[in-house]
Coordinates of C-alpha atoms (C1' of nucleotides) in Angstrom, one line a residue:
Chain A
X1 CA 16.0 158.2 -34.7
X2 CA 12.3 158.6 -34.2
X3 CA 12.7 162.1 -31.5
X4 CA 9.6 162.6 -29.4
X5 CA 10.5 166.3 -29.1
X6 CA 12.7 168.4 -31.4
X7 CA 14.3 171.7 -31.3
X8 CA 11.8 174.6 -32.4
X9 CA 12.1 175.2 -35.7
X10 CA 14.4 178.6 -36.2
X11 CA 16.6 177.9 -33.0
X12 CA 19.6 176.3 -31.7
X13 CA 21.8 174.2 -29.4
X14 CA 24.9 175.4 -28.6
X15 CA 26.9 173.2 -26.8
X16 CA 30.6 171.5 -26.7
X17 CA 33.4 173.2 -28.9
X18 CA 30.8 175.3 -29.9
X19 CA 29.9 176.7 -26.3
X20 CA 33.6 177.3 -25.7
X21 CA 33.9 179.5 -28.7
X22 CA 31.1 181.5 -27.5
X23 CA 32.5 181.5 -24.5
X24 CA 35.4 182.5 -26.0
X25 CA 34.6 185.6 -28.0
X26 CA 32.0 187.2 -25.0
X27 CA 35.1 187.0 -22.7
X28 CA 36.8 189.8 -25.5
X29 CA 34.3 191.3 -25.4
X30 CA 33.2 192.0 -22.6
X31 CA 37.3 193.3 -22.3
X32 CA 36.8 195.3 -25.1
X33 CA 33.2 196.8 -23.6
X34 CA 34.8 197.9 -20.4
X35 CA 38.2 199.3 -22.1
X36 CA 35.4 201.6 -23.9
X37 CA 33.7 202.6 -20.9
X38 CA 30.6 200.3 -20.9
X39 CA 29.0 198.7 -18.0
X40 CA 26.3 195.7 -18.8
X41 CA 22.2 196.0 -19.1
X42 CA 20.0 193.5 -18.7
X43 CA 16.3 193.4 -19.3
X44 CA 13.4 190.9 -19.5
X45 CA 13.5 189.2 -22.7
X46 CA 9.7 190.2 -22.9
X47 CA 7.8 193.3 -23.0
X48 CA 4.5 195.3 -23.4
X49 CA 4.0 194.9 -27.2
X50 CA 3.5 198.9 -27.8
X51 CA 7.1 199.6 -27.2
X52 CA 8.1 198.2 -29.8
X53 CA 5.2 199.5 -32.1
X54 CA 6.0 203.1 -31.2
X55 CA 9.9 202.7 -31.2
X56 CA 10.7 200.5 -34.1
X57 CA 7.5 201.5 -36.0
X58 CA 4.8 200.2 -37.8
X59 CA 5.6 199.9 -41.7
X60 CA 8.6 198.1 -40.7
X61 CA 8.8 194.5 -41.3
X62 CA 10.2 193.2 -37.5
X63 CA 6.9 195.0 -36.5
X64 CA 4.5 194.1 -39.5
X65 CA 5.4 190.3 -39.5
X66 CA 8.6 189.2 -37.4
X67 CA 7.0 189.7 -33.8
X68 CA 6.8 187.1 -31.2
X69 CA 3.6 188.0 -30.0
X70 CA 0.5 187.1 -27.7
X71 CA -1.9 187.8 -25.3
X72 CA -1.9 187.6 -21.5
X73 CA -4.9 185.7 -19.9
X74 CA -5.8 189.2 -18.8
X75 CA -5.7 189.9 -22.1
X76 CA -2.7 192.1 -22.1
X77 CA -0.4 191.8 -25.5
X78 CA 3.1 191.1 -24.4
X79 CA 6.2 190.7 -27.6
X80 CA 9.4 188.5 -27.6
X81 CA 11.9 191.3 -28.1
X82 CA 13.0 191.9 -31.5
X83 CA 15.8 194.4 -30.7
X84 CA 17.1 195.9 -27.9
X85 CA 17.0 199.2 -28.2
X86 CA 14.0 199.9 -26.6
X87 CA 14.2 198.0 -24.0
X88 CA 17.3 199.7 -23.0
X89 CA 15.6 202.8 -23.4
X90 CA 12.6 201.9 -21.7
X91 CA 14.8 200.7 -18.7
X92 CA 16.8 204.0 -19.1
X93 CA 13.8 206.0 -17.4
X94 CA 12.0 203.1 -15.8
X95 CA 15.3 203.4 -13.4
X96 CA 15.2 207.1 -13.2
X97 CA 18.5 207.5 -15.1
X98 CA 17.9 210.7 -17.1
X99 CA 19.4 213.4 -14.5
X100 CA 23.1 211.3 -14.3
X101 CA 25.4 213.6 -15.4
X102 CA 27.1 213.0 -18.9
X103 CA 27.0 210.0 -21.1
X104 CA 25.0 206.4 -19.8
X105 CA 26.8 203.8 -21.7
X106 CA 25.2 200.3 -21.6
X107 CA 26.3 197.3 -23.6
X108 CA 24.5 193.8 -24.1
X109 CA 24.7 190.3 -25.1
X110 CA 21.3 188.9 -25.3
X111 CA 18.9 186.6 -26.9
X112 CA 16.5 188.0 -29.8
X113 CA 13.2 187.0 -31.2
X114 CA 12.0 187.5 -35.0
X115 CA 9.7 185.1 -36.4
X116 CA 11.5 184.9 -39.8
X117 CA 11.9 182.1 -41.9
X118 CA 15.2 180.4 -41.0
X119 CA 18.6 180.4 -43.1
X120 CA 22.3 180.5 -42.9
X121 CA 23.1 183.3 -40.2
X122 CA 19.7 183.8 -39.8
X123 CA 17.8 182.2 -36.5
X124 CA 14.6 183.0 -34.6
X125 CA 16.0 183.3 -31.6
X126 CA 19.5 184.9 -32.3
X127 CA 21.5 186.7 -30.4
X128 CA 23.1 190.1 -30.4
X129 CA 26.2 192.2 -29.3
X130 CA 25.6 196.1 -29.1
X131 CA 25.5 199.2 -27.1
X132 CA 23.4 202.2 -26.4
X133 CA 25.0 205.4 -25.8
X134 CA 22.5 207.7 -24.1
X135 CA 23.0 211.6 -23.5
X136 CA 25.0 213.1 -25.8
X137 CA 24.3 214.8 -29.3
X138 CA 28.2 215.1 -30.1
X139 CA 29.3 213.4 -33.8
X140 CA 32.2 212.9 -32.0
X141 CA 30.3 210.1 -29.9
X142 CA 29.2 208.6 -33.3
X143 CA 32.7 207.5 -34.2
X144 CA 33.7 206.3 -30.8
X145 CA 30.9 203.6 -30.9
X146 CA 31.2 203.0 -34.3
X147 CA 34.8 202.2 -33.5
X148 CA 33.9 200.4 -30.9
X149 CA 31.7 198.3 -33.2
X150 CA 35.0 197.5 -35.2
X151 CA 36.9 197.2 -31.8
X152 CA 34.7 193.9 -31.2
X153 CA 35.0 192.8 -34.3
X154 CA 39.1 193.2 -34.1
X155 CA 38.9 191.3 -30.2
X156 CA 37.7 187.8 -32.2
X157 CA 40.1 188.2 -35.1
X158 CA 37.1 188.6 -37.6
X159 CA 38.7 190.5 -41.1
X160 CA 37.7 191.4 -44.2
X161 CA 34.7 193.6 -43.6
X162 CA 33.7 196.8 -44.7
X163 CA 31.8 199.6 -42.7
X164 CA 29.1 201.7 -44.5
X165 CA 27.2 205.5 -43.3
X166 CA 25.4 207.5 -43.9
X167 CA 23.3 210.6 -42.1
X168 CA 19.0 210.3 -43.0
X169 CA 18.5 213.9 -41.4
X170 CA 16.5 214.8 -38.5
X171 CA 13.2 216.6 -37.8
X172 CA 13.6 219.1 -39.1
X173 CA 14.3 218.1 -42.7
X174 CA 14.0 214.7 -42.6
X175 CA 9.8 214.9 -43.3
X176 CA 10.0 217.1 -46.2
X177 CA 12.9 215.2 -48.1
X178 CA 10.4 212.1 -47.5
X179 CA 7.1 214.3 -48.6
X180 CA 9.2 214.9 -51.9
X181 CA 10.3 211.4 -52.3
X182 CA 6.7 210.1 -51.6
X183 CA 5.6 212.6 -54.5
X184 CA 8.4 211.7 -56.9
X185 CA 7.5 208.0 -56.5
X186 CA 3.9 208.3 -57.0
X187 CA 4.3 209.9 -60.6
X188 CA 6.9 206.8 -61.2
X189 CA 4.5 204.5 -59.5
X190 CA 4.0 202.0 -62.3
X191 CA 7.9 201.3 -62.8
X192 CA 8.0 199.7 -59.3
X193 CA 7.5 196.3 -58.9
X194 CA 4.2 195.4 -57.3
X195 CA 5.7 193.8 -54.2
X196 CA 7.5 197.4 -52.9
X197 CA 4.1 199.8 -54.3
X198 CA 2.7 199.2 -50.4
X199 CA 5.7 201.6 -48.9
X200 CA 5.3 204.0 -51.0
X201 CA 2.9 205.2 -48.3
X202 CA 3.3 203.3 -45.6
X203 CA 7.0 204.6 -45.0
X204 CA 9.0 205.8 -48.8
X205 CA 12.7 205.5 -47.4
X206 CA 12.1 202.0 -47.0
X207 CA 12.2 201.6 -50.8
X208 CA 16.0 202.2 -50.4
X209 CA 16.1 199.1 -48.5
X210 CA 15.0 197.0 -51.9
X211 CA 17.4 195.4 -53.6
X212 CA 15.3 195.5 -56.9
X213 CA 17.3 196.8 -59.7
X214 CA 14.0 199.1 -61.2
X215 CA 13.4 200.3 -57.8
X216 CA 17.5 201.3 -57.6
X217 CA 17.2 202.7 -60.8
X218 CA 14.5 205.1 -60.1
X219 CA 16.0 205.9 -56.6
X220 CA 19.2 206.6 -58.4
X221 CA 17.2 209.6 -60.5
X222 CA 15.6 211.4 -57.1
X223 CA 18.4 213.3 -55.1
X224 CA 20.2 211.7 -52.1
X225 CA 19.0 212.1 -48.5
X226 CA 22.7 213.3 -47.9
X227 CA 22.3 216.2 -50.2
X228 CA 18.5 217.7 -48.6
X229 CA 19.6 217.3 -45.2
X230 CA 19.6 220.5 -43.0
X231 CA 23.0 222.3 -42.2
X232 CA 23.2 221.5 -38.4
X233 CA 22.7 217.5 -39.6
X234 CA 25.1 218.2 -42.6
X235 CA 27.6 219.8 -39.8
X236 CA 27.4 216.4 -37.7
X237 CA 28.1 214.1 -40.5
X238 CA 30.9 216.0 -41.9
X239 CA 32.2 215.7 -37.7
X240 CA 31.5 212.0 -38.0
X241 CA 33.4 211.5 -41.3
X242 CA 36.3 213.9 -40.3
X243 CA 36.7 212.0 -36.9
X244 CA 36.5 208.3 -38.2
X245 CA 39.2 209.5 -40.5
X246 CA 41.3 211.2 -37.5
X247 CA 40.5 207.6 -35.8
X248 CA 42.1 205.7 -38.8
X249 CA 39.0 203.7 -39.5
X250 CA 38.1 203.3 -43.2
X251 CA 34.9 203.7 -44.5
X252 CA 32.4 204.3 -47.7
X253 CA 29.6 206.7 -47.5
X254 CA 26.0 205.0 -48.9
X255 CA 23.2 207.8 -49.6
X256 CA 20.8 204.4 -49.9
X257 CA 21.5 203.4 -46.1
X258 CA 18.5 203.6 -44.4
X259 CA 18.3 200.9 -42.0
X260 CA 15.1 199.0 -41.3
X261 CA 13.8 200.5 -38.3
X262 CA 12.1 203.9 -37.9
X263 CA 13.4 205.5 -34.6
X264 CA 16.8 206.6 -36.5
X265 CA 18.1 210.0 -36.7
X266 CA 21.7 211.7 -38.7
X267 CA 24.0 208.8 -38.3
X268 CA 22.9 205.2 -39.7
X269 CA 25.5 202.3 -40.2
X270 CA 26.4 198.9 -41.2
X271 CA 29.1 196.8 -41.3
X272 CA 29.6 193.8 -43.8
X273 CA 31.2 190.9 -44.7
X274 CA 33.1 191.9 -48.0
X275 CA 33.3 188.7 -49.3
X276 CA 30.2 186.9 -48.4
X277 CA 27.2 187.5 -50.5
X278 CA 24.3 186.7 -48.6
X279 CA 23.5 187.2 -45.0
X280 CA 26.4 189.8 -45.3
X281 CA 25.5 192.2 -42.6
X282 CA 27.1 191.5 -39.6
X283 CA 26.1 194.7 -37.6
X284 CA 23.9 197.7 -37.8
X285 CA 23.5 201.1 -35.8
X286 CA 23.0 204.5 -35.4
X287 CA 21.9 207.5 -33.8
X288 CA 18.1 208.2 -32.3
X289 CA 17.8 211.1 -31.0
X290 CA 14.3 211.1 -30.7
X291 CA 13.3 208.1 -29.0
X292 CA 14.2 208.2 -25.7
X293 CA 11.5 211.8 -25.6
X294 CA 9.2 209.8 -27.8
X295 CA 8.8 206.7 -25.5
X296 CA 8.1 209.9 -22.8
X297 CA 11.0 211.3 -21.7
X298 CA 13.0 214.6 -21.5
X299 CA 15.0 215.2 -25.7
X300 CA 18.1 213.2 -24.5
X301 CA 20.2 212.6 -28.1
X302 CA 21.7 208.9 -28.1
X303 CA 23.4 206.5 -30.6
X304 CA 23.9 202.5 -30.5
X305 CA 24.8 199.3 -32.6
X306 CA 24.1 195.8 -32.8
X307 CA 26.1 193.0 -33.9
X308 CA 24.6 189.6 -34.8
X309 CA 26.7 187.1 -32.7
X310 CA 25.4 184.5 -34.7
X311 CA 26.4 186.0 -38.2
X312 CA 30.1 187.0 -36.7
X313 CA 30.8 183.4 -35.8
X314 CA 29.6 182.1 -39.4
X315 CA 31.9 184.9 -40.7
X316 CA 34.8 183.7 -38.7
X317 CA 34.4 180.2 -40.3
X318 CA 32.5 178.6 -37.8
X319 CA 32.9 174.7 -39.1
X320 CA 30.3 172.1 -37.3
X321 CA 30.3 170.7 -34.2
X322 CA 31.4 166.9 -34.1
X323 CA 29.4 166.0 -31.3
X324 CA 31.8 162.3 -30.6
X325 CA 34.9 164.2 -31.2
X326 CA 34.3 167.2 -28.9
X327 CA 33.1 164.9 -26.3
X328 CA 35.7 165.3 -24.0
X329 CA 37.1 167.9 -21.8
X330 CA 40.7 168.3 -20.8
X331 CA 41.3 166.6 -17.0
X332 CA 43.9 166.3 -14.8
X333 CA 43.5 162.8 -13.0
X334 CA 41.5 160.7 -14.0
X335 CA 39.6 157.9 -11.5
X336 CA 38.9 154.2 -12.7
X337 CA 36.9 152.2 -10.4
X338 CA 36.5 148.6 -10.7
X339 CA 33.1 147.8 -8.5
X340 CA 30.7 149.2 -6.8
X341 CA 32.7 149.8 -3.5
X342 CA 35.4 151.1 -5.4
X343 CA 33.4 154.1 -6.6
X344 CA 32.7 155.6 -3.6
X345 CA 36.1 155.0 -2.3
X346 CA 37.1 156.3 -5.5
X347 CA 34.6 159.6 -5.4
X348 CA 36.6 160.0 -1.7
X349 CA 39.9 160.2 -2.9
X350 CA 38.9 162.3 -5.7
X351 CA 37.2 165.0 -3.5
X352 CA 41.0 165.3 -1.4
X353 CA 42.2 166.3 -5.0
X354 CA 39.3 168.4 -6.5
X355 CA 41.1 171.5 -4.7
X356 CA 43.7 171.5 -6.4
X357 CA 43.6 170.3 -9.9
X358 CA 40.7 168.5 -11.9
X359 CA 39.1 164.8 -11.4
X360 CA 36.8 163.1 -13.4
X361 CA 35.6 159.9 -11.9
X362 CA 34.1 157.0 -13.8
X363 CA 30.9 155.2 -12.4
X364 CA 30.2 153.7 -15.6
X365 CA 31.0 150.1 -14.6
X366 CA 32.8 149.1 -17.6
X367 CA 35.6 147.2 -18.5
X368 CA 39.4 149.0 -16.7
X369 CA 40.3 148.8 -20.3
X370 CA 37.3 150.7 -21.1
X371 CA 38.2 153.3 -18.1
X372 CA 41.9 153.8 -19.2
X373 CA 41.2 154.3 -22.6
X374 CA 38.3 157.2 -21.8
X375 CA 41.6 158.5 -19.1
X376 CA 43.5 158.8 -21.9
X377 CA 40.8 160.1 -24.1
X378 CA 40.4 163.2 -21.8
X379 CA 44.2 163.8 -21.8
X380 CA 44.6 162.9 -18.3
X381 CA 48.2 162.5 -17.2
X382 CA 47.5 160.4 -14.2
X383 CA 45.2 157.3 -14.4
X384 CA 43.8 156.4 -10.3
X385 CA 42.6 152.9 -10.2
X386 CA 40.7 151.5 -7.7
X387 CA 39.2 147.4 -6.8
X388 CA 39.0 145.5 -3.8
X389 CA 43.1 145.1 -3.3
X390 CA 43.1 148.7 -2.9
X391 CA 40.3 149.3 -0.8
X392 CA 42.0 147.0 1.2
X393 CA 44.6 148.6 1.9
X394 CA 43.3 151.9 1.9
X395 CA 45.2 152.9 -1.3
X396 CA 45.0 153.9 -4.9
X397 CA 47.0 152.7 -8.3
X398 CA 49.0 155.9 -9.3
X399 CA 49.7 155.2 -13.1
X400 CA 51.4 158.1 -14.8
X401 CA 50.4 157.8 -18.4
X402 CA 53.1 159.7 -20.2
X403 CA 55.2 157.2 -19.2
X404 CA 53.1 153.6 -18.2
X405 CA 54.8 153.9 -14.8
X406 CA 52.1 153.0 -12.2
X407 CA 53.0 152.6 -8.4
X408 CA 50.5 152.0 -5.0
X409 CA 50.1 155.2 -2.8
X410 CA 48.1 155.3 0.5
X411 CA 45.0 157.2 0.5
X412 CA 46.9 159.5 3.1
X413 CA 50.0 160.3 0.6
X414 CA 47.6 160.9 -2.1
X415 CA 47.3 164.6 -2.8
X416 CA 51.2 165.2 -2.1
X417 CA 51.6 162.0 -4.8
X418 CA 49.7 163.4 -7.5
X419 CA 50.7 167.1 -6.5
X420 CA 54.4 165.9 -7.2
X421 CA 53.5 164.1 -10.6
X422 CA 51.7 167.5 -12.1
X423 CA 54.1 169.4 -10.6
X424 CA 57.0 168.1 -11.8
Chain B
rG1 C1' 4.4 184.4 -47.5
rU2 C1' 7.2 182.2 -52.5
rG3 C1' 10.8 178.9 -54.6
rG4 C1' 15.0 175.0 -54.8
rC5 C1' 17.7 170.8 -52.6
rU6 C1' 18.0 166.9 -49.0
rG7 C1' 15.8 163.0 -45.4
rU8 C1' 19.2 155.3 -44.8
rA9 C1' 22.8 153.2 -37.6
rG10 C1' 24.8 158.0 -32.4
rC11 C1' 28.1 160.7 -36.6
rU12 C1' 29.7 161.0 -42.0
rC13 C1' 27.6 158.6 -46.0
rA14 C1' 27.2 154.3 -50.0
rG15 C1' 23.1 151.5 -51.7
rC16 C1' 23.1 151.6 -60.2
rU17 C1' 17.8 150.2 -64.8
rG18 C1' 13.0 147.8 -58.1
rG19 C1' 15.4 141.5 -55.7
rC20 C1' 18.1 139.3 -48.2
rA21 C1' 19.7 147.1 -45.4
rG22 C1' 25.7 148.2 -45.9
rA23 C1' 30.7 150.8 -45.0
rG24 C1' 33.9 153.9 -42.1
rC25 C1' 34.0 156.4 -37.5
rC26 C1' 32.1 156.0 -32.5
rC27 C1' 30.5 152.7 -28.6
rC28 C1' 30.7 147.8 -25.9
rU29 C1' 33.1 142.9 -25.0
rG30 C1' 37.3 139.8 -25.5
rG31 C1' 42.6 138.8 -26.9
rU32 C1' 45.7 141.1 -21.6
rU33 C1' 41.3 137.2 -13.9
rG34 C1' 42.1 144.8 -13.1
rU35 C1' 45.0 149.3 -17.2
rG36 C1' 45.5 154.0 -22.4
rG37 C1' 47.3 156.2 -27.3
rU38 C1' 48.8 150.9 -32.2
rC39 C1' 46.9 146.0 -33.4
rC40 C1' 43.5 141.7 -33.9
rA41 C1' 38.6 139.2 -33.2
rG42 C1' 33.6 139.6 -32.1
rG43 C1' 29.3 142.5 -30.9
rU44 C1' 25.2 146.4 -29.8
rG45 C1' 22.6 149.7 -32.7
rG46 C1' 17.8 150.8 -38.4
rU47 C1' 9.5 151.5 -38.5
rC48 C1' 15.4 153.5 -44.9
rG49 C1' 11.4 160.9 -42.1
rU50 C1' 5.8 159.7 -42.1
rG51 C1' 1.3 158.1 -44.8
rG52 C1' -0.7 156.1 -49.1
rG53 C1' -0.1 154.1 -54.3
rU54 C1' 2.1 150.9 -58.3
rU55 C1' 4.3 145.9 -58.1
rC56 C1' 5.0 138.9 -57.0
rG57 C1' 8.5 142.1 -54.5
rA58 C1' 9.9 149.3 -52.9
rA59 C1' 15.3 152.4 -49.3
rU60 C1' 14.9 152.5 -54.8
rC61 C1' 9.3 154.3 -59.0
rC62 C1' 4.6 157.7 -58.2
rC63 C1' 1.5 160.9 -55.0
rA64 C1' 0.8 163.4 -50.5
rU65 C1' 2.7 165.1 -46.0
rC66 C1' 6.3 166.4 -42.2
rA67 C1' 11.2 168.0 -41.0
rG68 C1' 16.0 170.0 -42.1
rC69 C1' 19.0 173.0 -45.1
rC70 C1' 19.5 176.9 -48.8
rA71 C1' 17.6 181.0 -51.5
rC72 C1' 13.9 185.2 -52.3
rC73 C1' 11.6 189.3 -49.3
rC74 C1' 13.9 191.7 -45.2
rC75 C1' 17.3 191.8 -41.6
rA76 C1' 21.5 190.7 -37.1

RNA sequence: GUGGCUGUAGCUCAGCUGGCAGAGCCCCUGGUUGUGGUCCAGGUGGUCGUGGGUUCGAAUCCCAUCAGCCACCCCA
């Protein structure tokens, strides 16, 4: 069919079977969200564009290329979040939050925008899972949200998947390990491939991110981040490690894990899809200590994840939708009406049984065959018909259609009729 | 930004080396003046993605274009 208006490209519908399963899994886990202690953020989906320049960072590629962005008639430059990080920090102090006592834990499940070319798992507007744990420096925090992380994953039955970490420093040693990398590269400059040359300067960790097998090679040769990291950030990971082991959760150590975005500190992480080869991040976090002073408030230490809803569902085996089969929508009684009249006698009697259990009237018009067949259809177990005989005499056809017994009840003994059928 | 694949009915698809646009499912009507899950009969529904070219003739061949999907880059 010729549409006069179609989706935007890099976006979705989600409707039918597909809604319920949504539906579905942010019932867990939301369960799982509070059983961990966190209580639900929600921010505007758009925001001043220099939040996410200073948090996420230029030389990174959601800021470089992937942002929704565009200018106010007042010519202010507002952004389509990519990530919701900094909104959450941003919201943090916008709401006065940074003298509560102890640990601000916030969780989300909200629409994101990156202006990415489109593939399997991967959507413009997709949507994320995550938390933000704000106010405490403690390793010990790492592995609770990393567990929670897995926790979410365990609520929708999703297996097979394998968490990676790995600690990039802080501060204080963090900038020299990158000074030496940027010099190491610069004498190895012509082995790299053209394409990765630019982050050499622009931001050198990044070239851990490449899946090019000269630029792994000559990575492989420079010493891990793991290894040049200060004590006091050598002490935290070894916490981290010790505790996820205490906690029973499995997991590799990767000196390459960087992450994409600029703002982390110490503790990165992933978690994958073991068997899938492409798209097979699922999830990604990590601690920041740093931002929440950096977008201009007091040194607060926090950590967070995200999970790609979108990604999680593939990974569960998502099959399409079948738009004629999901059609219909499990019902209780079911209303035929033969005529005009008989419809609003018929949207009368099914408002006396609404309260108590569920009524779908038809006011298509079509054929009582037609009607029955779309009763049975929705897995009705009582079929209500209605024509002139019944108006009549102010009743209704009661048809139980387990069995094909059908009897005339008065409008009047209706609800204690039908309550008797389900009932029963 | 760079590649590859695919566009035919609401859905899934067939349509060979050009020769009357099809099937299954769904939907509607009837068989049963007003009754379902199975049958049977009939029916609705298509600018063959779009534009151009070749040809007596194009869904089919050629070119362009758009859209979708997939992959690269990178990420969720």
């Amino acid at each position: 069919m010729n549409l006069k208006y179609r989706r935007l490209k890099g976006t979705r519908d989600i409707l039918l079977e597909e809604a319920e399963r949504w539906a579905w899994c942010e019932e867990r886990w939301a369960d799982v969200l509070a059983r961990y202690g966190y209580g639900e953020i929600r921010t505007p989906v758009i925001e001043p564009t220099d939040l996410f320049f200073r948090s996420v960072g230029e030389g990174t590629d959601i800021v470089d290329k992937e942002m929704y962005t565009f200018q106010t008639k007042g010519g202010e430059s507002l952004t389509l979040r990519p990530e919701m990080t900094a909104s959450v920090v941003r919201a943090y102090l916008e709401n006065g939050l940074t003298r509560q006592p102890g640990t601000l834990k916030f969780y989300y499940m909200a629409p994101m925008f990156r202006h990415d070319r489109p593939q399997a798992g991967r959507y413009r507007q997709f949507h994320q899972v995550g938390v933000e744990a704000i106010g405490s420096p403690s390793p010990v925090l790492d592995a609770e949200v990393i567990q929670t992380a897995m926790a979410l994953f365990d609520a929708v039955d999703a297996r097979g998947l394998g968490l990676l970490v790995n600690s990039i420093g802080c501060p204080s040693c963090k900038p020299a390990y990158v000074a030496d990398l940027k010099i190491f590269l610069k004498g190895r400059e012509e082995e790299i491939p053209e394409a990765f040359r630019g982050r050499i300067d622009a931001n050198p960790l990044r070239l851990f991110d490449a899946k090019d097998d000269a630029v792994q090679a000559l990575l492989r040769e420079f010493r891990p981040i793991t290894d040049s990291v200060c004590p006091a950030c050598r002490e935290h990971h070894a916490v981290l490690l010790q505790t996820l082991t205490d906690l029973k959760v499995p997991f590799e150590e990767d000196p390459t894990l960087v992450r994409g975005l600029d703002y982390y500190s110490r503790t990165t992480f992933e978690i994958t899809a073991l068997a899938e080869r492409k798209q097979s991040s699922l999830a990604g976090g990590g601690r920041y200590d740093g931002l929440v002073e950096q977008c201009g408030g007091p040194p607060t230490p926090a950590v967070g994840f995200s999970i790609g809803i979108e990604r999680t569902l593939l990974h569960l085996g998502d099959e399409p939708v079948d738009p004629q089969r999901s059609r219909q929508s499990v019902v209780d009684v079911y209303v035929a009406c033969l005529g005009d009249e008989a419809q609003r006698f018929g949207l009368v009697a099914a408002d006396l049984l609404r309260g108590f259990c569920r009524v779908e009237i038809d006011t298509s018009g079509r054929s009582a065959k037609a009607q029955a067949k779309s009763a049975n259809q929705r897995l009705a177990r009582i079929l209500l018909t209605v024509g002139e005989a019944e108006i009549a005499a102010d009743s209704l056809q009661l048809k139980i259609l387990e069995t094909g017994d059908q009897r005339p009840v008065a409008r009047l003994d209706l609800l204690a009729a039908v309550k008797e059928v389900l009932e029963g």
